[in-house]
Amino acid sequence: MNKPSSKEILAKLVGFPTVSRDSNLELIEFIQGYLAGLGVASELFYNQERTKANLFATIGPATDGGVVLSGHTDVVPVDGQDWTVAPFEVTEKDGRLYGRGTADMKGYLASVLAAVPLFLERPLSAPVHLAFSYDEEIGCVGVRPLLTELQKRGFRPRVCVIGEPTGMQPVLGHKGKMAVRCCVKGSACHSAYAPYGVNAIHYAARLIGKLDEIGEALAQPEHHDARFDPPFSTLQAGVIRGGRALNIVPSECDFDFEVRGVPGFDIGSVATRLEAYASETLLPKMRAVQPDTGIRFETLNAYPGLATDPESDAARLIAALSGVTADTRLFGTVAFGTEGGLYDAAGIPAVVCGPGSMDQGHKPDEFVTVEQLTRCDAMMERLANHLRD
């Protein structure tokens, strides 16, 4: 049986430039062909345009229980970044494997795929499921239709292991996220007559100021959750667009903001508070000048947080698989989000554990160390041993 190493497979995966704005089909078809060559059937779940697909495969008995190995196939762009190596090739140097996606998170996918022959060699008492999704980087988009389909089938695995880069440390929690666009419609006029117009940028600035006020309140000690860093829910406006010329009162201004909330915090409540401020305080002033002005909010994407019980079966299992003993296991969290909250909401307990560090993710000269990849390979071998008959 052909047994390519995780390093060899990683080189193949990185060679597919699966930036979220582009298709991932060449990579998915490569994986599907690799699995078929080992006798493993897989299903593809396409987006509406059929330009991208999720892949799902099961190894072992068609029973309840078992473990889902979940990861995303898309990567962030390299545009404008100063790379010293070719981003879509793997370059090995000083124990590091450089290339876009090596850490986030094709290293994990490579280790999973390299372990498939091992899963096949050892008769499994419970299945291993492979769930590879598209468009995680833009809001966990692809995994949603996959989970919907699996729920229709009564899919009930024991745990989902999401291989985002955690330095191979078990992570049981992360914040939820909501991204929102606010569109302010003002009324244009010559800047010499500014009081007769409605300055969309000024009103957007007031909304951003209100956002800061809400953020300051959420940062107070009574809202802290010490498991996270920072230990409270955070807000920020990240993109703003508006205005055409300095001598024209701007009629339009849009800004995008995000909320990252600790588990238990209603991330939608921030937009609700901002909408109330807009309708009760700002719109009456705007419409007193020009009746057809307005403020509109649009949710861009959102996913729930994750807070798996450290005493749960899922936590004990990932502690054993990762090699962390129960007496030293701590509740681990990460600042970035994953599809873990979506799996958890679908009734599938989720944990996060994978090779590499997000300190390298999304940056030029992204890398994963050979040592981290080896540790992930060892986790896959422990999984095969754990599930064998």
mmCIF file of C-alpha atoms in Angstrom:
data_model
loop_
_atom_site.group_PDB
_atom_site.id
_atom_site.type_symbol
_atom_site.label_atom_id
_atom_site.label_comp_id
_atom_site.label_asym_id
_atom_site.label_seq_id
_atom_site.Cartn_x
_atom_site.Cartn_y
_atom_site.Cartn_z
ATOM 1 C CA MET A 1 0.000 0.000 0.000
ATOM 2 C CA ASN A 2 1.345 3.436 -0.976
ATOM 3 C CA LYS A 3 2.255 5.408 2.154
ATOM 4 C CA PRO A 4 3.363 8.945 1.282
ATOM 5 C CA SER A 5 4.588 10.970 4.234
ATOM 6 C CA SER A 6 2.778 13.977 5.613
ATOM 7 C CA LYS A 7 5.643 16.163 4.312
ATOM 8 C CA GLU A 8 5.166 14.814 0.789
ATOM 9 C CA ILE A 9 1.412 15.343 0.900
ATOM 10 C CA LEU A 10 1.849 18.836 2.355
ATOM 11 C CA ALA A 11 3.988 19.793 -0.631
ATOM 12 C CA LYS A 12 1.165 18.701 -2.934
ATOM 13 C CA LEU A 13 -1.507 20.593 -0.974
ATOM 14 C CA VAL A 14 0.441 23.845 -0.742
ATOM 15 C CA GLY A 15 0.931 23.709 -4.516
ATOM 16 C CA PHE A 16 -2.784 24.378 -4.960
ATOM 17 C CA PRO A 17 -3.320 28.162 -4.421
ATOM 18 C CA THR A 18 -6.691 27.786 -2.727
ATOM 19 C CA VAL A 19 -7.175 31.418 -1.683
ATOM 20 C CA SER A 20 -10.765 31.870 -0.502
ATOM 21 C CA ARG A 21 -11.656 34.124 -3.441
ATOM 22 C CA ASP A 22 -10.707 31.310 -5.846
ATOM 23 C CA SER A 23 -11.828 27.727 -6.442
ATOM 24 C CA ASN A 24 -10.597 24.822 -4.323
ATOM 25 C CA LEU A 25 -11.732 22.149 -6.779
ATOM 26 C CA GLU A 26 -8.277 21.116 -8.038
ATOM 27 C CA LEU A 27 -7.163 20.406 -4.475
ATOM 28 C CA ILE A 28 -10.416 18.617 -3.602
ATOM 29 C CA GLU A 29 -10.175 16.485 -6.734
ATOM 30 C CA PHE A 30 -6.574 15.618 -5.838
ATOM 31 C CA ILE A 31 -7.680 14.492 -2.375
ATOM 32 C CA GLN A 32 -10.615 12.556 -3.816
ATOM 33 C CA GLY A 33 -8.282 10.792 -6.240
ATOM 34 C CA TYR A 34 -5.768 10.026 -3.491
ATOM 35 C CA LEU A 35 -8.505 8.472 -1.338
ATOM 36 C CA ALA A 36 -9.939 6.526 -4.284
ATOM 37 C CA GLY A 37 -6.490 5.076 -4.932
ATOM 38 C CA LEU A 38 -6.597 3.678 -1.400
ATOM 39 C CA GLY A 39 -10.108 2.308 -1.884
ATOM 40 C CA VAL A 40 -11.840 5.036 0.126
ATOM 41 C CA ALA A 41 -15.006 6.535 -1.360
ATOM 42 C CA SER A 42 -15.777 10.191 -0.740
ATOM 43 C CA GLU A 43 -18.628 12.610 -1.351
ATOM 44 C CA LEU A 44 -18.408 16.163 -2.613
ATOM 45 C CA PHE A 45 -20.798 18.893 -1.515
ATOM 46 C CA TYR A 46 -20.624 21.866 -3.910
ATOM 47 C CA ASN A 47 -21.435 25.513 -3.424
ATOM 48 C CA GLN A 48 -24.279 26.944 -5.507
ATOM 49 C CA GLU A 49 -21.934 28.010 -8.310
ATOM 50 C CA ARG A 50 -20.165 24.624 -8.256
ATOM 51 C CA THR A 51 -16.821 26.406 -8.065
ATOM 52 C CA LYS A 52 -15.967 25.008 -4.627
ATOM 53 C CA ALA A 53 -16.679 21.835 -2.714
ATOM 54 C CA ASN A 54 -16.518 20.196 0.682
ATOM 55 C CA LEU A 55 -15.267 16.620 0.858
ATOM 56 C CA PHE A 56 -16.588 13.996 3.263
ATOM 57 C CA ALA A 57 -15.350 10.421 3.630
ATOM 58 C CA THR A 58 -15.715 7.634 6.175
ATOM 59 C CA ILE A 59 -13.136 4.977 7.001
ATOM 60 C CA GLY A 60 -14.245 2.039 9.088
ATOM 61 C CA PRO A 61 -17.673 0.746 10.074
ATOM 62 C CA ALA A 62 -20.830 2.688 9.227
ATOM 63 C CA THR A 63 -21.844 3.088 12.858
ATOM 64 C CA ASP A 64 -22.500 5.893 15.309
ATOM 65 C CA GLY A 65 -19.629 7.225 17.336
ATOM 66 C CA GLY A 66 -16.171 7.624 15.927
ATOM 67 C CA VAL A 67 -14.168 10.768 15.318
ATOM 68 C CA VAL A 68 -14.497 13.551 12.753
ATOM 69 C CA LEU A 69 -11.209 15.027 11.549
ATOM 70 C CA SER A 70 -12.207 18.470 10.321
ATOM 71 C CA GLY A 71 -10.189 21.068 8.457
ATOM 72 C CA HIS A 72 -10.510 23.819 5.883
ATOM 73 C CA THR A 73 -8.881 23.839 2.475
ATOM 74 C CA ASP A 74 -8.830 27.595 1.825
ATOM 75 C CA VAL A 75 -5.996 29.966 2.661
ATOM 76 C CA VAL A 76 -5.642 33.734 2.952
ATOM 77 C CA PRO A 77 -4.109 35.806 0.132
ATOM 78 C CA VAL A 78 -0.416 36.576 -0.249
ATOM 79 C CA ASP A 79 -1.038 39.887 -2.058
ATOM 80 C CA GLY A 80 1.130 42.704 -0.767
ATOM 81 C CA GLN A 81 3.152 40.454 1.532
ATOM 82 C CA ASP A 82 6.939 40.332 1.380
ATOM 83 C CA TRP A 83 7.715 36.626 0.985
ATOM 84 C CA THR A 84 11.325 35.452 0.777
ATOM 85 C CA VAL A 85 10.266 32.024 -0.558
ATOM 86 C CA ALA A 86 7.708 30.963 -3.151
ATOM 87 C CA PRO A 87 4.391 31.034 -1.246
ATOM 88 C CA PHE A 88 2.756 28.174 -3.131
ATOM 89 C CA GLU A 89 5.659 25.779 -2.864
ATOM 90 C CA VAL A 90 7.021 24.067 0.246
ATOM 91 C CA THR A 91 10.545 25.177 1.124
ATOM 92 C CA GLU A 92 12.287 23.240 3.894
ATOM 93 C CA LYS A 93 14.930 25.052 5.906
ATOM 94 C CA ASP A 94 16.267 24.593 9.439
ATOM 95 C CA GLY A 95 13.463 22.234 10.451
ATOM 96 C CA ARG A 96 10.734 24.474 9.083
ATOM 97 C CA LEU A 97 8.370 23.913 6.159
ATOM 98 C CA TYR A 98 7.533 27.270 4.551
ATOM 99 C CA GLY A 99 4.533 27.987 2.328
ATOM 100 C CA ARG A 100 1.068 29.499 2.420
ATOM 101 C CA GLY A 101 -1.217 27.283 4.474
ATOM 102 C CA THR A 102 1.514 25.137 6.025
ATOM 103 C CA ALA A 103 0.329 26.206 9.489
ATOM 104 C CA ASP A 104 -3.229 27.292 8.698
ATOM 105 C CA MET A 105 -4.025 24.493 8.073
ATOM 106 C CA LYS A 106 -2.780 22.226 5.326
ATOM 107 C CA GLY A 107 -0.231 20.697 7.694
ATOM 108 C CA TYR A 108 -3.084 19.079 9.575
ATOM 109 C CA LEU A 109 -4.812 17.951 6.378
ATOM 110 C CA ALA A 110 -1.545 16.394 5.189
ATOM 111 C CA SER A 111 -1.120 14.487 8.445
ATOM 112 C CA VAL A 112 -4.712 13.213 8.259
ATOM 113 C CA LEU A 113 -4.283 12.046 4.677
ATOM 114 C CA ALA A 114 -0.941 10.396 5.431
ATOM 115 C CA ALA A 115 -2.677 8.426 8.188
ATOM 116 C CA VAL A 116 -5.381 6.974 5.904
ATOM 117 C CA PRO A 117 -3.346 3.826 5.074
ATOM 118 C CA LEU A 118 -2.843 3.324 8.804
ATOM 119 C CA PHE A 119 -6.583 3.615 9.462
ATOM 120 C CA LEU A 120 -7.185 1.057 6.710
ATOM 121 C CA GLU A 121 -4.602 -1.408 8.004
ATOM 122 C CA ARG A 122 -6.093 -1.575 11.468
ATOM 123 C CA PRO A 123 -9.666 -2.841 11.667
ATOM 124 C CA LEU A 124 -11.531 0.006 13.369
ATOM 125 C CA SER A 125 -14.270 -0.521 15.933
ATOM 126 C CA ALA A 126 -15.626 2.970 15.209
ATOM 127 C CA PRO A 127 -15.313 5.169 12.113
ATOM 128 C CA VAL A 128 -12.933 7.969 11.257
ATOM 129 C CA HIS A 129 -14.657 10.674 9.224
ATOM 130 C CA LEU A 130 -12.775 13.177 7.059
ATOM 131 C CA ALA A 131 -14.554 16.549 6.686
ATOM 132 C CA PHE A 132 -12.640 19.072 4.551
ATOM 133 C CA SER A 133 -14.417 22.366 3.894
ATOM 134 C CA TYR A 134 -14.129 25.517 1.798
ATOM 135 C CA ASP A 135 -14.296 29.217 2.756
ATOM 136 C CA GLU A 136 -13.558 28.899 6.465
ATOM 137 C CA GLU A 137 -11.404 32.010 6.271
ATOM 138 C CA ILE A 138 -14.377 34.199 5.329
ATOM 139 C CA GLY A 139 -16.732 33.076 8.086
ATOM 140 C CA CYS A 140 -16.910 29.264 8.230
ATOM 141 C CA VAL A 141 -19.072 29.324 5.120
ATOM 142 C CA GLY A 142 -18.531 25.917 3.553
ATOM 143 C CA VAL A 143 -18.961 23.686 6.576
ATOM 144 C CA ARG A 144 -22.557 24.838 7.145
ATOM 145 C CA PRO A 145 -24.226 23.008 4.222
ATOM 146 C CA LEU A 146 -22.075 19.974 4.999
ATOM 147 C CA LEU A 147 -23.327 19.877 8.585
ATOM 148 C CA THR A 148 -26.915 20.393 7.423
ATOM 149 C CA GLU A 149 -26.660 17.360 5.149
ATOM 150 C CA LEU A 150 -25.018 15.200 7.804
ATOM 151 C CA GLN A 151 -27.710 16.122 10.329
ATOM 152 C CA LYS A 152 -30.364 14.952 7.854
ATOM 153 C CA ARG A 153 -28.656 11.565 7.880
ATOM 154 C CA GLY A 154 -28.744 11.287 11.682
ATOM 155 C CA PHE A 155 -24.972 11.647 11.874
ATOM 156 C CA ARG A 156 -23.836 11.105 15.507
ATOM 157 C CA PRO A 157 -20.053 10.960 15.974
ATOM 158 C CA ARG A 158 -18.363 10.991 19.365
ATOM 159 C CA VAL A 159 -16.198 14.056 18.806
ATOM 160 C CA CYS A 160 -14.883 16.395 16.127
ATOM 161 C CA VAL A 161 -11.172 17.266 16.158
ATOM 162 C CA ILE A 162 -10.542 20.520 14.299
ATOM 163 C CA GLY A 163 -6.903 20.818 13.289
ATOM 164 C CA GLU A 164 -6.335 24.558 13.491
ATOM 165 C CA PRO A 165 -2.770 25.384 14.619
ATOM 166 C CA THR A 166 -2.541 25.139 18.424
ATOM 167 C CA GLY A 167 1.016 23.859 18.833
ATOM 168 C CA MET A 168 -0.565 20.409 19.284
ATOM 169 C CA GLN A 169 -2.042 21.562 22.604
ATOM 170 C CA PRO A 170 -5.692 20.644 23.241
ATOM 171 C CA VAL A 171 -7.963 23.685 22.953
ATOM 172 C CA LEU A 172 -11.510 23.533 24.259
ATOM 173 C CA GLY A 173 -12.744 27.078 23.716
ATOM 174 C CA HIS A 174 -12.748 30.132 21.492
ATOM 175 C CA LYS A 175 -14.805 33.276 21.092
ATOM 176 C CA GLY A 176 -17.726 33.643 18.734
ATOM 177 C CA LYS A 177 -17.704 36.256 16.000
ATOM 178 C CA MET A 178 -20.139 38.459 14.117
ATOM 179 C CA ALA A 179 -19.150 40.781 11.259
ATOM 180 C CA VAL A 180 -21.575 43.580 10.359
ATOM 181 C CA ARG A 181 -21.694 46.294 7.698
ATOM 182 C CA CYS A 182 -23.335 49.616 8.543
ATOM 183 C CA CYS A 183 -24.477 51.724 5.585
ATOM 184 C CA VAL A 184 -25.224 55.396 6.243
ATOM 185 C CA LYS A 185 -27.181 57.288 3.607
ATOM 186 C CA GLY A 186 -26.831 61.042 3.963
ATOM 187 C CA SER A 187 -27.602 63.960 1.670
ATOM 188 C CA ALA A 188 -25.015 65.666 -0.511
ATOM 189 C CA CYS A 189 -24.526 69.384 -1.066
ATOM 190 C CA HIS A 190 -21.719 71.881 -1.591
ATOM 191 C CA SER A 191 -19.460 71.984 1.437
ATOM 192 C CA ALA A 192 -19.996 75.749 1.700
ATOM 193 C CA TYR A 193 -23.565 74.901 2.701
ATOM 194 C CA ALA A 194 -22.705 71.925 4.889
ATOM 195 C CA PRO A 195 -25.518 72.503 7.427
ATOM 196 C CA TYR A 196 -28.067 71.958 4.616
ATOM 197 C CA GLY A 197 -26.723 68.487 3.868
ATOM 198 C CA VAL A 198 -26.451 65.337 5.952
ATOM 199 C CA ASN A 199 -22.821 64.286 6.287
ATOM 200 C CA ALA A 200 -22.782 60.491 6.114
ATOM 201 C CA ILE A 201 -19.167 60.304 7.343
ATOM 202 C CA HIS A 202 -19.959 62.370 10.436
ATOM 203 C CA TYR A 203 -22.894 60.142 11.346
ATOM 204 C CA ALA A 204 -20.827 57.016 10.712
ATOM 205 C CA ALA A 205 -18.208 58.474 13.052
ATOM 206 C CA ARG A 206 -20.859 58.875 15.747
ATOM 207 C CA LEU A 207 -21.832 55.253 15.325
ATOM 208 C CA ILE A 208 -18.199 54.170 15.578
ATOM 209 C CA GLY A 209 -17.885 56.287 18.712
ATOM 210 C CA LYS A 210 -20.906 54.490 20.146
ATOM 211 C CA LEU A 211 -19.243 51.202 19.244
ATOM 212 C CA ASP A 212 -16.206 52.252 21.276
ATOM 213 C CA GLU A 213 -18.476 53.133 24.193
ATOM 214 C CA ILE A 214 -20.074 49.685 24.103
ATOM 215 C CA GLY A 215 -16.628 48.096 23.870
ATOM 216 C CA GLU A 216 -15.377 49.986 26.912
ATOM 217 C CA ALA A 217 -18.357 48.751 28.922
ATOM 218 C CA LEU A 218 -17.725 45.143 27.870
ATOM 219 C CA ALA A 219 -14.093 45.446 28.995
ATOM 220 C CA GLN A 220 -15.109 46.097 32.604
ATOM 221 C CA PRO A 221 -14.058 43.402 35.130
ATOM 222 C CA GLU A 222 -17.592 42.130 35.712
ATOM 223 C CA HIS A 223 -17.659 40.879 32.100
ATOM 224 C CA HIS A 224 -14.287 39.120 32.207
ATOM 225 C CA ASP A 225 -13.694 35.457 31.463
ATOM 226 C CA ALA A 226 -10.166 34.637 32.601
ATOM 227 C CA ARG A 227 -9.910 31.663 30.235
ATOM 228 C CA PHE A 228 -9.458 34.026 27.287
ATOM 229 C CA ASP A 229 -6.905 36.594 26.135
ATOM 230 C CA PRO A 230 -8.076 39.317 26.103
ATOM 231 C CA PRO A 231 -10.463 38.183 28.857
ATOM 232 C CA PHE A 232 -13.537 39.983 27.535
ATOM 233 C CA SER A 233 -15.623 40.457 24.386
ATOM 234 C CA THR A 234 -14.017 42.844 21.909
ATOM 235 C CA LEU A 235 -15.262 45.176 19.163
ATOM 236 C CA GLN A 236 -13.551 46.965 16.333
ATOM 237 C CA ALA A 237 -14.339 48.849 13.138
ATOM 238 C CA GLY A 238 -11.943 47.526 10.516
ATOM 239 C CA VAL A 239 -12.980 49.052 7.165
ATOM 240 C CA ILE A 240 -14.560 52.407 6.272
ATOM 241 C CA ARG A 241 -15.551 53.857 2.896
ATOM 242 C CA GLY A 242 -17.075 57.252 2.109
ATOM 243 C CA GLY A 243 -16.755 60.605 0.445
ATOM 244 C CA ARG A 244 -15.871 61.763 -3.072
ATOM 245 C CA ALA A 245 -14.287 65.183 -2.706
ATOM 246 C CA LEU A 246 -13.484 67.562 0.133
ATOM 247 C CA ASN A 247 -15.887 70.205 -1.148
ATOM 248 C CA ILE A 248 -18.863 67.828 -1.293
ATOM 249 C CA VAL A 249 -20.831 66.820 1.800
ATOM 250 C CA PRO A 250 -20.675 63.008 1.543
ATOM 251 C CA SER A 251 -23.988 61.302 0.921
ATOM 252 C CA GLU A 252 -22.767 57.771 1.659
ATOM 253 C CA CYS A 253 -20.488 56.087 4.162
ATOM 254 C CA ASP A 254 -20.177 52.391 4.968
ATOM 255 C CA PHE A 255 -18.108 50.779 7.673
ATOM 256 C CA ASP A 256 -17.570 47.174 8.716
ATOM 257 C CA PHE A 257 -17.190 46.142 12.321
ATOM 258 C CA GLU A 258 -16.757 42.877 14.153
ATOM 259 C CA VAL A 259 -17.696 41.505 17.548
ATOM 260 C CA ARG A 260 -15.696 38.698 19.155
ATOM 261 C CA GLY A 261 -17.600 37.470 22.171
ATOM 262 C CA VAL A 262 -16.695 35.160 25.006
ATOM 263 C CA PRO A 263 -18.967 32.091 25.286
ATOM 264 C CA GLY A 264 -22.283 33.065 26.824
ATOM 265 C CA PHE A 265 -22.211 36.618 25.458
ATOM 266 C CA ASP A 266 -24.909 37.454 22.911
ATOM 267 C CA ILE A 267 -22.768 38.785 20.072
ATOM 268 C CA GLY A 268 -25.886 39.982 18.240
ATOM 269 C CA SER A 269 -26.699 42.344 21.112
ATOM 270 C CA VAL A 270 -24.008 44.810 19.983
ATOM 271 C CA ALA A 271 -25.644 45.378 16.598
ATOM 272 C CA THR A 272 -29.027 45.612 18.347
ATOM 273 C CA ARG A 273 -27.719 48.355 20.644
ATOM 274 C CA LEU A 274 -26.137 50.199 17.741
ATOM 275 C CA GLU A 275 -29.371 49.994 15.733
ATOM 276 C CA ALA A 276 -31.313 51.384 18.687
ATOM 277 C CA TYR A 277 -28.886 54.314 18.961
ATOM 278 C CA ALA A 278 -29.222 54.923 15.224
ATOM 279 C CA SER A 279 -33.020 54.899 15.205
ATOM 280 C CA GLU A 280 -33.598 56.746 18.458
ATOM 281 C CA THR A 281 -30.837 59.360 18.396
ATOM 282 C CA LEU A 282 -29.304 59.790 14.942
ATOM 283 C CA LEU A 283 -32.103 59.234 12.423
ATOM 284 C CA PRO A 284 -34.403 61.937 13.848
ATOM 285 C CA LYS A 285 -31.577 64.487 13.432
ATOM 286 C CA MET A 286 -30.753 63.311 9.927
ATOM 287 C CA ARG A 287 -34.362 63.283 8.747
ATOM 288 C CA ALA A 288 -35.045 66.689 10.187
ATOM 289 C CA VAL A 289 -32.680 67.928 7.449
ATOM 290 C CA GLN A 290 -33.506 65.444 4.691
ATOM 291 C CA PRO A 291 -36.342 62.867 5.041
ATOM 292 C CA ASP A 292 -34.900 60.218 2.700
ATOM 293 C CA THR A 293 -31.720 59.620 4.705
ATOM 294 C CA GLY A 294 -31.201 56.349 6.530
ATOM 295 C CA ILE A 295 -28.964 53.873 8.348
ATOM 296 C CA ARG A 296 -28.940 50.189 7.467
ATOM 297 C CA PHE A 297 -27.172 47.210 9.080
ATOM 298 C CA GLU A 298 -26.223 44.000 7.274
ATOM 299 C CA THR A 299 -24.724 40.892 8.878
ATOM 300 C CA LEU A 300 -21.772 39.713 6.784
ATOM 301 C CA ASN A 301 -20.998 36.509 8.656
ATOM 302 C CA ALA A 302 -21.156 34.999 12.104
ATOM 303 C CA TYR A 303 -20.239 31.842 13.960
ATOM 304 C CA PRO A 304 -20.763 30.784 17.578
ATOM 305 C CA GLY A 305 -18.093 30.416 20.217
ATOM 306 C CA LEU A 306 -16.914 27.131 21.669
ATOM 307 C CA ALA A 307 -16.720 26.121 25.319
ATOM 308 C CA THR A 308 -16.302 22.358 25.656
ATOM 309 C CA ASP A 309 -16.459 21.040 29.218
ATOM 310 C CA PRO A 310 -12.919 20.100 30.342
ATOM 311 C CA GLU A 311 -14.415 17.085 32.138
ATOM 312 C CA SER A 312 -16.278 15.853 29.053
ATOM 313 C CA ASP A 313 -15.568 12.696 27.103
ATOM 314 C CA ALA A 314 -14.403 14.866 24.186
ATOM 315 C CA ALA A 315 -11.844 16.657 26.375
ATOM 316 C CA ARG A 316 -10.535 13.423 27.853
ATOM 317 C CA LEU A 317 -10.211 11.899 24.398
ATOM 318 C CA ILE A 318 -8.222 14.780 22.893
ATOM 319 C CA ALA A 319 -5.992 14.821 25.982
ATOM 320 C CA ALA A 320 -5.172 11.166 25.372
ATOM 321 C CA LEU A 321 -4.743 11.542 21.609
ATOM 322 C CA SER A 322 -2.492 14.588 21.877
ATOM 323 C CA GLY A 323 -0.337 13.006 24.543
ATOM 324 C CA VAL A 324 -1.320 15.457 27.291
ATOM 325 C CA THR A 325 -1.914 13.539 30.505
ATOM 326 C CA ALA A 326 -5.098 14.181 32.460
ATOM 327 C CA ASP A 327 -3.328 15.514 35.543
ATOM 328 C CA THR A 328 -1.589 18.278 33.559
ATOM 329 C CA ARG A 329 -4.394 19.098 31.149
ATOM 330 C CA LEU A 330 -5.610 22.678 31.345
ATOM 331 C CA PHE A 331 -8.555 24.427 29.738
ATOM 332 C CA GLY A 332 -7.005 25.824 26.587
ATOM 333 C CA THR A 333 -8.487 28.639 24.503
ATOM 334 C CA VAL A 334 -7.482 30.541 21.379
ATOM 335 C CA ALA A 335 -8.286 34.053 20.229
ATOM 336 C CA PHE A 336 -9.175 33.039 16.656
ATOM 337 C CA GLY A 337 -12.389 31.291 15.674
ATOM 338 C CA THR A 338 -13.077 27.882 14.141
ATOM 339 C CA GLU A 339 -16.032 25.830 12.933
ATOM 340 C CA GLY A 340 -16.029 24.179 16.360
ATOM 341 C CA GLY A 341 -19.002 26.181 17.582
ATOM 342 C CA LEU A 342 -21.005 25.080 14.529
ATOM 343 C CA TYR A 343 -20.205 21.407 15.152
ATOM 344 C CA ASP A 344 -21.114 21.850 18.807
ATOM 345 C CA ALA A 345 -24.423 23.523 17.879
ATOM 346 C CA ALA A 346 -25.122 20.533 15.604
ATOM 347 C CA GLY A 347 -24.756 18.219 18.600
ATOM 348 C CA ILE A 348 -21.202 17.078 17.854
ATOM 349 C CA PRO A 349 -18.754 17.862 20.688
ATOM 350 C CA ALA A 350 -15.740 19.704 19.299
ATOM 351 C CA VAL A 351 -12.133 20.258 20.302
ATOM 352 C CA VAL A 352 -9.279 22.026 18.518
ATOM 353 C CA CYS A 353 -5.783 20.583 18.173
ATOM 354 C CA GLY A 354 -3.364 20.849 15.300
ATOM 355 C CA PRO A 355 0.242 21.443 14.254
ATOM 356 C CA GLY A 356 1.845 24.854 14.022
ATOM 357 C CA SER A 357 1.067 28.238 15.493
ATOM 358 C CA MET A 358 -1.279 31.008 14.410
ATOM 359 C CA ASP A 359 1.646 33.333 15.162
ATOM 360 C CA GLN A 360 2.813 32.231 11.714
ATOM 361 C CA GLY A 361 -0.614 31.995 10.069
ATOM 362 C CA HIS A 362 -1.691 34.725 7.621
ATOM 363 C CA LYS A 363 1.846 36.162 7.549
ATOM 364 C CA PRO A 364 4.568 36.171 4.889
ATOM 365 C CA ASP A 365 6.906 33.191 5.128
ATOM 366 C CA GLU A 366 4.270 31.165 6.958
ATOM 367 C CA PHE A 367 5.681 27.881 8.246
ATOM 368 C CA VAL A 368 5.060 24.756 10.273
ATOM 369 C CA THR A 369 7.954 22.917 11.902
ATOM 370 C CA VAL A 370 8.788 19.339 11.018
ATOM 371 C CA GLU A 371 8.576 18.570 14.741
ATOM 372 C CA GLN A 372 4.968 19.791 14.893
ATOM 373 C CA LEU A 373 4.007 17.746 11.843
ATOM 374 C CA THR A 374 5.629 14.679 13.415
ATOM 375 C CA ARG A 375 3.637 15.222 16.604
ATOM 376 C CA CYS A 376 0.425 15.406 14.584
ATOM 377 C CA ASP A 377 1.363 12.166 12.800
ATOM 378 C CA ALA A 378 1.797 10.598 16.247
ATOM 379 C CA MET A 379 -1.673 11.813 17.240
ATOM 380 C CA MET A 380 -3.133 10.103 14.177
ATOM 381 C CA GLU A 381 -1.390 6.864 15.145
ATOM 382 C CA ARG A 382 -2.813 7.110 18.671
ATOM 383 C CA LEU A 383 -6.260 7.609 17.134
ATOM 384 C CA ALA A 384 -5.846 4.499 14.986
ATOM 385 C CA ASN A 385 -4.803 2.510 18.059
ATOM 386 C CA HIS A 386 -7.659 3.920 20.112
ATOM 387 C CA LEU A 387 -10.292 2.944 17.540
ATOM 388 C CA ARG A 388 -8.914 -0.426 16.500
ATOM 389 C CA ASP A 389 -10.908 -3.604 17.192
#
